Amino acid sequence: MGKKSSFSGRDRKRGTQASSVECDEIQLYLGTSHPPVAAVFPASYRVAAASLGFSMVVRNLGEFCSVHRFFLQNGQFISPDTRRSLRDYSMIYLSVAFEPDLMAISEALVCSGLVGLTRQRGHMDPIVIGGGVGVSLASKLAAAVLDISIAGEGDALLINGETVMMLLAREGARILLSTGGFNRSAGIERIADALMSEAVDSSVALTHPIGDVGGICLNVRGKSDLSKPVGSAFVSPDSEFSSIYLLEITRGCPGGCRFCFACHGYAPFRAAPLNSILAEINNLPERGVKGVGLVGAASCRHPQLGRIVESIAARDLRWTISSLSAEMVPDLDPLVLKSQKSVSIALESGSPEIRGFINKRGSVNSCLDALPFIASAGIRELRIYVMLGIPGETAADICMTADVIREIGETFRQLAGGGKTLVSVNPFIPKPGTPMWDQPMAGRKTIKNGVAVLRDRVGSSAVLKTESLETAFLQAFIGRLDDPFPLLGGEIGRREIEESVTR
Ligand code: SF4
């Protein structure tokens, strides 16, 4: 701690986008005497610094290895921590947040001088290990690109008190230190065997053996108890959340929406123990941190949120709560809302029938009832999330959604003295592991017509933002993929992808 950051002007000229004023904590993981491994994130430094999944990988690897971070820059993986290239590492650990990242990873490995597919790697190639939500949602694609893919929670505890990720790091270090030299296939088997034998109550299952698609997929069924909450491994002014230390305080969601992977993939809902959270806050680096972002799909449901916020305020830092839901606002301690800039409404639909079908709890009226509380707390931005193309949705349902948005937007503007309402419109995407995973998506025309109706009826009461339909179709396609190679080989076009996932 207290050492100067390792980033040099030369590194920045190479375009790594890394900050020269990161907080000092990253020094814990860099340049130690442990064997060096690469921690790779398939996006820019700016995005990686805001990823708690990547932070979890860096922190756990740091227990046994000297960690060099690599980020995606112009299609290649480049590091701000070292002049070495990715080719120089025998152990590569990837954090995969989104399913399509796996395709980008395969391409970027090739552009970085490595082999993109596990079945084509030879004995001199590194062992490529990856985990994250993207792996959990795309096991076949992951097994084609990664030698070992970990579906489920990487910080779940094993029998010896280590996390899954720590075991991967420990075994990786042992492979690198082996007196017999590096042996790729023996190393892959060694890691899989260690995970299987040290899992409690068979909480790790082998789902795709070598020789099927290529790599091994280990399915972790155990759950983290969040006794060591995941916090940022590095904090930077160049992050998406500038100089904010992110801390996961809850995992999963008790909401029960039938389409939602955050709920079904991470069940049961868990809240990190208060003493562990306070320990993290008390140990925040002295320099570089300007605030704390409390993260979780249902972070505002942490039962001791007031105490957590008090301890952050006592350190003279600001805080933000991700997914602060409007319906919760009337019941929250006013201190919790003090530095909050926006509040969310996960409306999905304004139609009672569609809301019932997806098991959306709470009522539209409870959102409207919360608006005066939100406005009087000084919050001036409302974010509404809406989904189009839910099976069974009719034109009348979409009109109802538009009318609810307009009513919320107009009421909030009045109550909050010009308060803004932003609406994020997404197509319904069936996700593996949810009760609606086998439902079809709506076609392009249906979604576009729905967006047009929303725009027309919502008018100037709110600002609508839509996401790429191509990416949405691709996500659904990847989730159902049986043979990943035609997609990885570029043999499947956009039209084919769309037709196979729509009704
Ligand atoms: S409330 Fe949000 S996070 Fe919770 S289950 Fe529903 S969609 Fe998922």
Coordinates of C-alpha atoms and ligand atoms in Angstrom, one line a residue:
M1 CA 0.0 0.0 0.0
G2 CA 1.1 3.6 -0.6
K3 CA 3.3 2.6 -3.5
K4 CA 3.1 4.5 -6.7
S5 CA 0.9 3.0 -9.4
S6 CA 2.7 0.7 -11.9
F7 CA 1.1 2.5 -14.9
S8 CA 3.7 4.3 -17.0
G9 CA 3.3 6.9 -19.7
R10 CA 4.5 4.3 -22.2
D11 CA 1.6 2.0 -21.3
R12 CA -0.9 4.7 -21.8
K13 CA 0.6 5.5 -25.2
R14 CA -0.1 1.9 -26.1
G15 CA -3.8 2.8 -25.5
T16 CA -4.6 0.6 -22.6
Q17 CA -7.0 3.3 -21.3
A18 CA -5.8 2.5 -17.7
S19 CA -5.6 5.3 -15.2
S20 CA -2.4 6.5 -13.7
V21 CA -4.1 7.4 -10.5
E22 CA -5.8 4.1 -9.5
C23 CA -6.2 3.7 -5.8
D24 CA -3.4 1.8 -4.2
E25 CA -5.1 -1.5 -3.5
I26 CA -4.3 -3.0 -6.9
Q27 CA -0.7 -3.1 -5.8
L28 CA -1.7 -6.0 -3.6
Y29 CA -2.1 -8.2 -6.6
L30 CA 0.6 -6.9 -9.0
G31 CA 4.3 -7.8 -9.0
T32 CA 4.3 -10.1 -6.1
S33 CA 6.7 -13.1 -6.0
H34 CA 3.9 -15.5 -6.9
P35 CA 3.8 -17.0 -10.3
P36 CA 2.3 -14.6 -12.9
V37 CA -1.1 -15.3 -14.4
A38 CA -3.3 -13.1 -16.7
A39 CA -6.7 -11.9 -15.6
V40 CA -8.6 -10.9 -18.7
F41 CA -11.7 -8.8 -19.2
P42 CA -13.3 -8.8 -22.7
A43 CA -14.0 -5.0 -22.7
S44 CA -12.2 -1.8 -22.0
Y45 CA -10.4 -0.8 -18.8
R46 CA -13.3 1.7 -18.1
V47 CA -15.9 -1.1 -18.2
A48 CA -13.7 -3.6 -16.3
A49 CA -13.2 -1.2 -13.5
A50 CA -17.0 -1.2 -13.0
S51 CA -17.3 -5.0 -13.0
L52 CA -17.5 -6.8 -9.7
G53 CA -17.2 -10.1 -11.4
F54 CA -13.7 -9.1 -12.7
S55 CA -12.8 -7.7 -9.3
M56 CA -13.7 -11.0 -7.7
V57 CA -11.4 -12.8 -10.1
V58 CA -8.5 -10.4 -9.5
R59 CA -8.9 -10.6 -5.7
N60 CA -9.1 -14.4 -5.5
L61 CA -6.2 -14.9 -8.0
G62 CA -4.1 -12.5 -5.9
E63 CA -4.2 -14.9 -3.0
F64 CA -1.8 -17.3 -4.9
C65 CA -0.7 -15.5 -8.0
S66 CA 0.9 -12.3 -9.3
V67 CA -2.0 -10.9 -11.4
H68 CA -1.6 -9.0 -14.6
R69 CA -4.7 -7.5 -16.0
F70 CA -5.6 -7.5 -19.7
F71 CA -8.3 -5.5 -21.3
L72 CA -9.8 -5.4 -24.8
Q73 CA -8.3 -2.7 -26.9
N74 CA -8.8 -2.5 -30.7
G75 CA -9.7 -6.2 -30.9
Q76 CA -6.7 -7.4 -28.9
F77 CA -6.0 -8.1 -25.2
I78 CA -3.5 -5.5 -23.8
S79 CA -2.2 -5.0 -20.3
P80 CA -1.5 -1.8 -18.4
D81 CA 0.4 -3.8 -15.8
T82 CA 3.2 -5.4 -17.9
R83 CA 4.9 -5.2 -21.3
R84 CA 4.4 -8.9 -21.7
S85 CA 1.9 -10.1 -24.3
L86 CA -0.9 -12.6 -23.5
R87 CA 1.1 -15.2 -25.4
D88 CA 3.6 -15.2 -22.5
Y89 CA 1.1 -16.7 -20.0
S90 CA 0.4 -20.3 -19.3
M91 CA -2.7 -19.6 -17.2
I92 CA -5.4 -17.2 -18.4
Y93 CA -8.5 -16.4 -16.4
L94 CA -11.4 -14.6 -18.0
S95 CA -14.5 -12.9 -16.5
V96 CA -17.4 -13.2 -18.9
A97 CA -20.4 -10.9 -18.1
F98 CA -22.5 -11.4 -21.3
E99 CA -23.1 -14.4 -23.6
P100 CA -21.9 -12.6 -26.8
D101 CA -18.6 -11.8 -25.1
L102 CA -17.6 -15.4 -25.7
M103 CA -17.5 -14.8 -29.5
A104 CA -15.5 -11.6 -29.0
I105 CA -13.1 -13.5 -26.7
S106 CA -12.5 -16.2 -29.3
E107 CA -11.7 -13.6 -31.9
A108 CA -9.5 -11.5 -29.5
L109 CA -7.5 -14.5 -28.5
V110 CA -6.7 -15.1 -32.1
C111 CA -5.8 -11.4 -32.6
S112 CA -3.6 -11.6 -29.5
G113 CA -1.6 -14.5 -31.1
L114 CA -3.4 -17.4 -29.4
V115 CA -5.9 -20.1 -30.5
G116 CA -9.6 -19.2 -30.2
L117 CA -11.1 -22.6 -29.8
T118 CA -10.2 -25.1 -27.1
R119 CA -10.3 -28.2 -29.4
Q120 CA -7.7 -26.6 -31.6
R121 CA -5.2 -25.8 -28.8
G122 CA -2.0 -27.8 -28.6
H123 CA 0.2 -28.8 -25.7
M124 CA 2.2 -25.5 -25.8
D125 CA -0.9 -23.4 -25.5
P126 CA -2.1 -21.8 -22.2
I127 CA -5.0 -23.1 -20.1
V128 CA -7.9 -20.8 -20.6
I129 CA -10.4 -20.6 -17.7
G130 CA -13.5 -18.5 -17.5
G131 CA -16.6 -17.9 -15.4
G132 CA -19.3 -15.3 -14.9
V133 CA -23.0 -14.8 -15.9
G134 CA -22.1 -15.1 -19.6
V135 CA -20.8 -18.6 -19.0
S136 CA -23.8 -19.6 -16.9
L137 CA -26.1 -18.5 -19.7
A138 CA -24.1 -20.1 -22.6
S139 CA -22.5 -23.3 -21.5
K140 CA -22.0 -24.9 -24.9
L141 CA -20.5 -21.8 -26.4
A142 CA -18.3 -21.4 -23.3
A143 CA -17.1 -25.0 -23.5
A144 CA -16.0 -24.3 -27.2
V145 CA -13.9 -21.3 -26.3
L146 CA -12.7 -22.0 -22.7
D147 CA -10.7 -25.0 -21.6
I148 CA -12.5 -24.9 -18.2
S149 CA -15.7 -22.9 -17.8
I150 CA -17.3 -22.4 -14.5
A151 CA -21.1 -21.9 -14.4
G152 CA -22.6 -20.6 -11.2
E153 CA -21.0 -18.7 -8.3
G154 CA -17.2 -18.5 -8.4
D155 CA -17.2 -17.3 -4.7
A156 CA -19.2 -20.3 -3.4
L157 CA -17.3 -22.0 -0.6
L158 CA -15.7 -25.4 -0.8
I159 CA -14.9 -27.9 1.9
N160 CA -11.6 -26.3 2.9
G161 CA -13.0 -22.9 3.4
E162 CA -11.7 -21.6 0.0
T163 CA -13.9 -20.2 -2.7
V164 CA -14.1 -22.0 -6.1
M165 CA -12.1 -19.1 -7.6
M166 CA -9.4 -19.4 -4.9
L167 CA -9.0 -23.1 -5.7
L168 CA -8.7 -22.3 -9.4
A169 CA -5.9 -19.8 -8.5
R170 CA -4.2 -22.2 -6.1
E171 CA -4.1 -25.1 -8.6
G172 CA -3.1 -22.7 -11.4
A173 CA -0.1 -21.6 -9.2
R174 CA 0.8 -25.2 -8.5
I175 CA 0.7 -26.1 -12.2
L176 CA 3.1 -23.2 -13.0
L177 CA 5.5 -24.2 -10.1
S178 CA 5.4 -27.9 -11.1
T179 CA 9.0 -29.3 -11.3
G180 CA 7.9 -31.4 -14.2
G181 CA 7.2 -28.3 -16.3
F182 CA 3.9 -27.1 -17.7
N183 CA 1.6 -29.8 -19.0
R184 CA -1.6 -28.4 -20.5
S185 CA -3.9 -31.5 -20.5
A186 CA -2.7 -32.8 -17.2
G187 CA -3.2 -29.3 -15.8
I188 CA -6.8 -29.1 -17.0
E189 CA -7.6 -32.5 -15.5
R190 CA -5.9 -31.6 -12.3
I191 CA -8.0 -28.5 -11.8
A192 CA -11.3 -30.3 -12.6
D193 CA -10.4 -33.2 -10.2
A194 CA -9.5 -30.7 -7.4
L195 CA -12.8 -28.9 -7.8
M196 CA -14.8 -32.1 -7.9
S197 CA -13.1 -33.6 -4.8
E198 CA -13.1 -30.4 -2.7
A199 CA -16.8 -29.5 -3.4
V200 CA -19.2 -30.0 -0.5
D201 CA -22.1 -32.4 -1.1
S202 CA -21.3 -32.7 -4.8
S203 CA -22.0 -29.0 -5.2
V204 CA -19.8 -29.0 -8.3
A205 CA -21.0 -31.2 -11.3
L206 CA -19.1 -31.9 -14.5
T207 CA -21.6 -31.3 -17.3
H208 CA -19.5 -31.5 -20.6
P209 CA -16.6 -33.8 -20.6
I210 CA -13.5 -33.2 -22.7
G211 CA -14.2 -34.4 -26.3
D212 CA -17.8 -33.2 -26.5
V213 CA -17.6 -29.6 -27.5
G214 CA -14.0 -29.2 -26.4
G215 CA -13.6 -27.8 -22.9
I216 CA -14.8 -28.9 -19.5
C217 CA -17.8 -27.2 -18.0
L218 CA -18.1 -27.3 -14.2
N219 CA -21.4 -26.4 -12.8
V220 CA -21.2 -25.0 -9.3
R221 CA -24.4 -25.6 -7.5
G222 CA -23.2 -24.3 -4.1
K223 CA -23.9 -20.7 -3.2
S224 CA -21.8 -18.0 -1.6
D225 CA -22.9 -16.9 1.9
L226 CA -21.6 -13.4 1.1
S227 CA -19.5 -13.5 4.3
K228 CA -16.7 -12.0 2.2
P229 CA -18.7 -9.5 0.1
V230 CA -17.2 -8.8 -3.3
G231 CA -15.7 -5.3 -3.6
S232 CA -13.8 -3.4 -6.3
A233 CA -10.2 -4.7 -6.7
F234 CA -9.3 -1.3 -8.1
V235 CA -10.9 2.1 -8.1
S236 CA -10.2 4.6 -10.8
P237 CA -11.4 8.0 -12.0
D238 CA -11.4 6.5 -15.5
S239 CA -14.0 3.8 -14.5
E240 CA -17.6 4.0 -15.7
F241 CA -18.4 4.9 -12.1
S242 CA -15.7 7.4 -11.5
S243 CA -13.7 6.8 -8.3
I244 CA -16.6 4.8 -6.8
Y245 CA -15.8 1.7 -4.7
L246 CA -18.4 -0.9 -5.6
L247 CA -19.6 -3.3 -3.0
E248 CA -22.1 -6.2 -3.4
I249 CA -24.4 -6.2 -0.5
T250 CA -27.1 -8.5 -1.8
R251 CA -27.3 -11.3 -4.3
G252 CA -30.5 -12.6 -6.1
C253 CA -33.9 -11.0 -5.7
P254 CA -37.0 -12.2 -3.9
G255 CA -39.2 -10.6 -6.6
G256 CA -39.9 -13.9 -8.4
C257 CA -40.4 -12.4 -11.9
R258 CA -40.6 -15.4 -14.2
F259 CA -38.2 -14.1 -16.9
C260 CA -35.5 -12.9 -14.6
F261 CA -32.1 -14.6 -14.3
A262 CA -31.0 -12.4 -11.5
C263 CA -33.8 -14.0 -9.4
H264 CA -33.8 -17.6 -10.6
G265 CA -30.1 -18.0 -11.4
Y266 CA -29.0 -16.6 -8.1
A267 CA -31.8 -18.0 -5.8
P268 CA -32.1 -17.8 -2.9
F269 CA -32.0 -14.1 -2.2
R270 CA -29.1 -13.3 0.2
A271 CA -28.0 -10.3 2.1
A272 CA -24.3 -10.0 3.1
P273 CA -23.8 -10.0 6.9
L274 CA -23.7 -6.4 8.3
N275 CA -20.3 -7.0 10.1
S276 CA -18.7 -8.1 6.8
I277 CA -20.0 -5.0 5.0
L278 CA -18.8 -2.7 7.8
A279 CA -15.4 -4.3 7.7
E280 CA -15.1 -3.6 4.0
I281 CA -16.2 0.0 4.5
N282 CA -13.8 0.5 7.4
N283 CA -10.9 -0.9 5.2
L284 CA -11.5 1.2 2.2
P285 CA -8.3 2.5 0.7
E286 CA -7.3 5.9 2.2
R287 CA -6.8 7.5 -1.2
G288 CA -8.7 7.6 -4.5
V289 CA -12.2 6.6 -3.3
K290 CA -14.9 9.3 -3.5
G291 CA -17.9 7.2 -2.8
V292 CA -19.4 3.7 -2.4
G293 CA -21.8 2.0 -4.8
L294 CA -24.0 -0.5 -3.0
V295 CA -24.6 -3.2 -5.6
G296 CA -27.2 -6.0 -5.9
A297 CA -30.3 -6.7 -8.1
A298 CA -32.3 -6.0 -4.9
S299 CA -29.7 -4.0 -2.9
C300 CA -32.4 -1.7 -1.4
R301 CA -33.9 -4.8 0.3
H302 CA -30.8 -5.3 2.5
P303 CA -32.4 -5.4 6.0
Q304 CA -29.7 -3.2 7.5
L305 CA -29.4 -0.7 4.7
G306 CA -29.7 2.3 7.2
R307 CA -26.7 1.1 9.3
I308 CA -24.6 0.5 6.1
V309 CA -25.3 4.0 4.9
E310 CA -24.6 5.5 8.3
S311 CA -21.1 4.0 8.3
I312 CA -20.4 5.4 4.8
A313 CA -21.6 8.8 5.8
A314 CA -19.3 8.6 8.9
R315 CA -16.4 8.3 6.5
D316 CA -17.5 11.4 4.7
L317 CA -18.1 9.6 1.5
R318 CA -21.1 9.7 -0.8
W319 CA -23.1 6.5 -1.7
T320 CA -25.4 5.3 -4.4
I321 CA -27.7 2.3 -4.3
S322 CA -28.1 0.3 -7.5
S323 CA -31.7 -0.6 -8.5
L324 CA -33.3 1.6 -5.8
S325 CA -36.9 0.6 -6.4
A326 CA -39.6 3.3 -6.3
E327 CA -42.0 1.1 -4.3
M328 CA -39.4 0.8 -1.5
V329 CA -38.8 4.5 -1.1
P330 CA -41.7 5.3 1.3
D331 CA -40.3 2.7 3.8
L332 CA -36.7 3.8 3.6
D333 CA -34.7 5.8 6.2
P334 CA -34.4 9.4 4.7
L335 CA -30.6 9.2 5.2
V336 CA -30.5 6.3 2.6
L337 CA -31.9 8.6 0.0
K338 CA -29.7 11.6 0.8
S339 CA -27.1 11.1 -2.0
Q340 CA -29.3 9.2 -4.4
K341 CA -29.6 10.8 -7.8
S342 CA -32.2 8.4 -9.4
V343 CA -34.8 5.8 -8.6
S344 CA -35.9 2.9 -10.7
I345 CA -39.3 1.5 -11.6
A346 CA -39.1 -2.0 -13.1
L347 CA -42.5 -1.7 -14.7
E348 CA -42.1 -4.2 -17.5
S349 CA -45.7 -3.7 -18.6
G350 CA -48.7 -1.5 -17.6
S351 CA -51.1 -4.3 -18.4
P352 CA -52.4 -6.2 -15.3
E353 CA -52.7 -9.4 -17.4
I354 CA -49.2 -9.3 -18.6
R355 CA -47.8 -8.4 -15.2
G356 CA -49.7 -11.4 -13.8
F357 CA -48.3 -13.7 -16.5
I358 CA -44.7 -12.7 -15.7
N359 CA -45.4 -12.7 -11.9
K360 CA -44.6 -9.0 -11.5
R361 CA -45.4 -8.3 -7.9
G362 CA -46.6 -5.0 -6.6
S363 CA -49.0 -2.7 -8.4
V364 CA -48.7 0.2 -10.8
N365 CA -50.5 2.2 -8.1
S366 CA -47.8 1.5 -5.6
C367 CA -45.3 3.1 -8.0
L368 CA -47.5 6.2 -8.4
D369 CA -48.0 6.4 -4.7
A370 CA -44.2 6.5 -4.2
L371 CA -43.7 9.5 -6.5
P372 CA -44.4 12.3 -3.8
F373 CA -41.8 10.6 -1.5
I374 CA -39.2 10.4 -4.3
A375 CA -39.8 14.1 -5.2
S376 CA -39.7 15.3 -1.6
A377 CA -36.3 13.4 -1.1
G378 CA -34.9 15.8 -3.8
I379 CA -34.5 13.0 -6.4
R380 CA -34.9 14.4 -9.9
E381 CA -34.5 11.4 -12.1
L382 CA -36.8 8.4 -12.6
R383 CA -35.7 5.4 -14.7
I384 CA -38.5 3.1 -15.9
Y385 CA -37.7 -0.4 -17.4
V386 CA -40.2 -1.8 -19.9
M387 CA -40.3 -5.0 -21.8
L388 CA -41.9 -5.5 -25.2
G389 CA -42.8 -8.8 -26.8
I390 CA -43.8 -10.8 -23.7
P391 CA -45.7 -13.8 -25.1
G392 CA -49.5 -13.0 -25.2
E393 CA -48.9 -9.2 -25.3
T394 CA -51.5 -7.4 -27.5
A395 CA -51.7 -3.9 -29.0
A396 CA -54.1 -3.0 -26.1
D397 CA -51.5 -4.1 -23.5
I398 CA -48.8 -1.9 -25.1
C399 CA -51.2 1.1 -25.1
M400 CA -51.7 0.5 -21.3
T401 CA -48.0 0.4 -20.8
A402 CA -47.6 3.7 -22.7
D403 CA -50.4 5.3 -20.7
V404 CA -48.9 4.3 -17.4
I405 CA -45.5 5.7 -18.5
R406 CA -47.1 9.0 -19.5
E407 CA -49.0 9.2 -16.2
I408 CA -45.8 8.6 -14.1
G409 CA -43.7 10.9 -16.3
E410 CA -46.2 13.8 -16.1
T411 CA -46.9 13.4 -12.4
F412 CA -43.2 13.2 -11.6
R413 CA -42.3 16.2 -13.7
Q414 CA -44.9 18.2 -11.7
L415 CA -44.0 16.9 -8.3
A416 CA -40.2 17.2 -8.8
G417 CA -40.2 20.6 -10.4
G418 CA -39.2 19.4 -13.9
G419 CA -38.0 16.0 -12.9
K420 CA -36.9 13.8 -15.8
T421 CA -38.2 10.3 -16.6
L422 CA -36.0 8.0 -18.7
V423 CA -37.5 4.8 -20.1
S424 CA -35.4 1.8 -21.2
V425 CA -37.3 -0.4 -23.6
N426 CA -36.0 -3.9 -24.1
P427 CA -37.4 -6.9 -25.9
F428 CA -38.3 -10.0 -23.8
I429 CA -35.3 -12.4 -24.1
P430 CA -35.8 -16.0 -22.8
K431 CA -33.0 -16.8 -20.5
P432 CA -31.8 -20.3 -19.6
G433 CA -32.5 -21.2 -16.0
T434 CA -35.7 -19.2 -15.8
P435 CA -39.3 -20.5 -16.0
M436 CA -39.7 -18.7 -19.4
W437 CA -36.6 -20.0 -21.1
D438 CA -38.5 -21.9 -23.8
Q439 CA -40.8 -19.1 -24.8
P440 CA -40.3 -17.5 -28.2
M441 CA -39.2 -13.9 -28.7
A442 CA -41.4 -11.5 -30.7
G443 CA -40.3 -10.6 -34.2
R444 CA -38.5 -7.4 -35.3
K445 CA -41.7 -6.0 -36.8
T446 CA -43.7 -6.5 -33.6
I447 CA -41.1 -4.9 -31.4
K448 CA -40.6 -1.9 -33.7
N449 CA -44.4 -1.4 -33.9
G450 CA -44.5 -1.6 -30.1
V451 CA -41.8 1.0 -29.8
A452 CA -43.6 3.3 -32.2
V453 CA -46.8 3.0 -30.2
L454 CA -44.9 3.8 -27.0
R455 CA -43.2 6.9 -28.6
D456 CA -46.5 8.2 -29.9
R457 CA -48.5 7.8 -26.7
V458 CA -45.8 8.7 -24.2
G459 CA -45.0 11.9 -26.2
S460 CA -42.8 14.4 -24.3
S461 CA -43.6 13.0 -20.8
A462 CA -40.5 10.7 -20.9
V463 CA -37.4 10.0 -22.9
L464 CA -37.4 6.5 -24.5
K465 CA -34.2 4.5 -25.1
T466 CA -34.1 1.2 -27.0
E467 CA -31.4 -1.4 -27.2
S468 CA -30.0 -3.3 -30.3
L469 CA -32.4 -6.0 -31.5
E470 CA -29.5 -7.9 -33.1
T471 CA -27.8 -8.3 -29.7
A472 CA -31.1 -9.4 -28.1
F473 CA -31.8 -12.1 -30.8
L474 CA -28.2 -13.2 -30.5
Q475 CA -28.4 -13.6 -26.7
A476 CA -31.6 -15.8 -27.1
F477 CA -29.9 -17.8 -29.9
I478 CA -26.8 -18.5 -27.8
G479 CA -28.8 -19.6 -24.8
R480 CA -30.4 -22.4 -26.9
L481 CA -27.3 -23.3 -28.9
D482 CA -26.4 -27.0 -29.2
D483 CA -23.6 -26.8 -31.8
P484 CA -21.6 -23.6 -31.2
F485 CA -19.1 -24.0 -34.1
P486 CA -21.2 -22.7 -37.1
L487 CA -21.9 -19.5 -35.1
L488 CA -18.2 -19.2 -34.1
G489 CA -17.2 -19.8 -37.7
G490 CA -19.5 -17.0 -39.0
E491 CA -21.7 -19.5 -40.9
I492 CA -24.9 -18.3 -39.3
G493 CA -26.3 -14.9 -40.5
R494 CA -28.5 -12.4 -38.6
R495 CA -31.6 -13.5 -40.4
E496 CA -31.2 -17.1 -39.5
I497 CA -30.5 -16.2 -35.9
E498 CA -33.6 -14.0 -35.7
E499 CA -35.9 -16.6 -37.4
S500 CA -34.8 -19.4 -35.1
V501 CA -35.7 -17.5 -31.9
T502 CA -38.9 -15.6 -32.9
R503 CA -42.4 -16.8 -33.2
Ligands
SF4_1 S1 -37.9 -7.3 -9.3 FE1 -36.3 -7.1 -10.9 S2 -34.5 -8.2 -10.1 FE2 -36.3 -8.8 -8.9 S3 -37.1 -10.7 -9.9 FE3 -38.2 -8.9 -10.8 S4 -37.0 -8.3 -12.6 FE4 -35.7 -9.6 -11.3

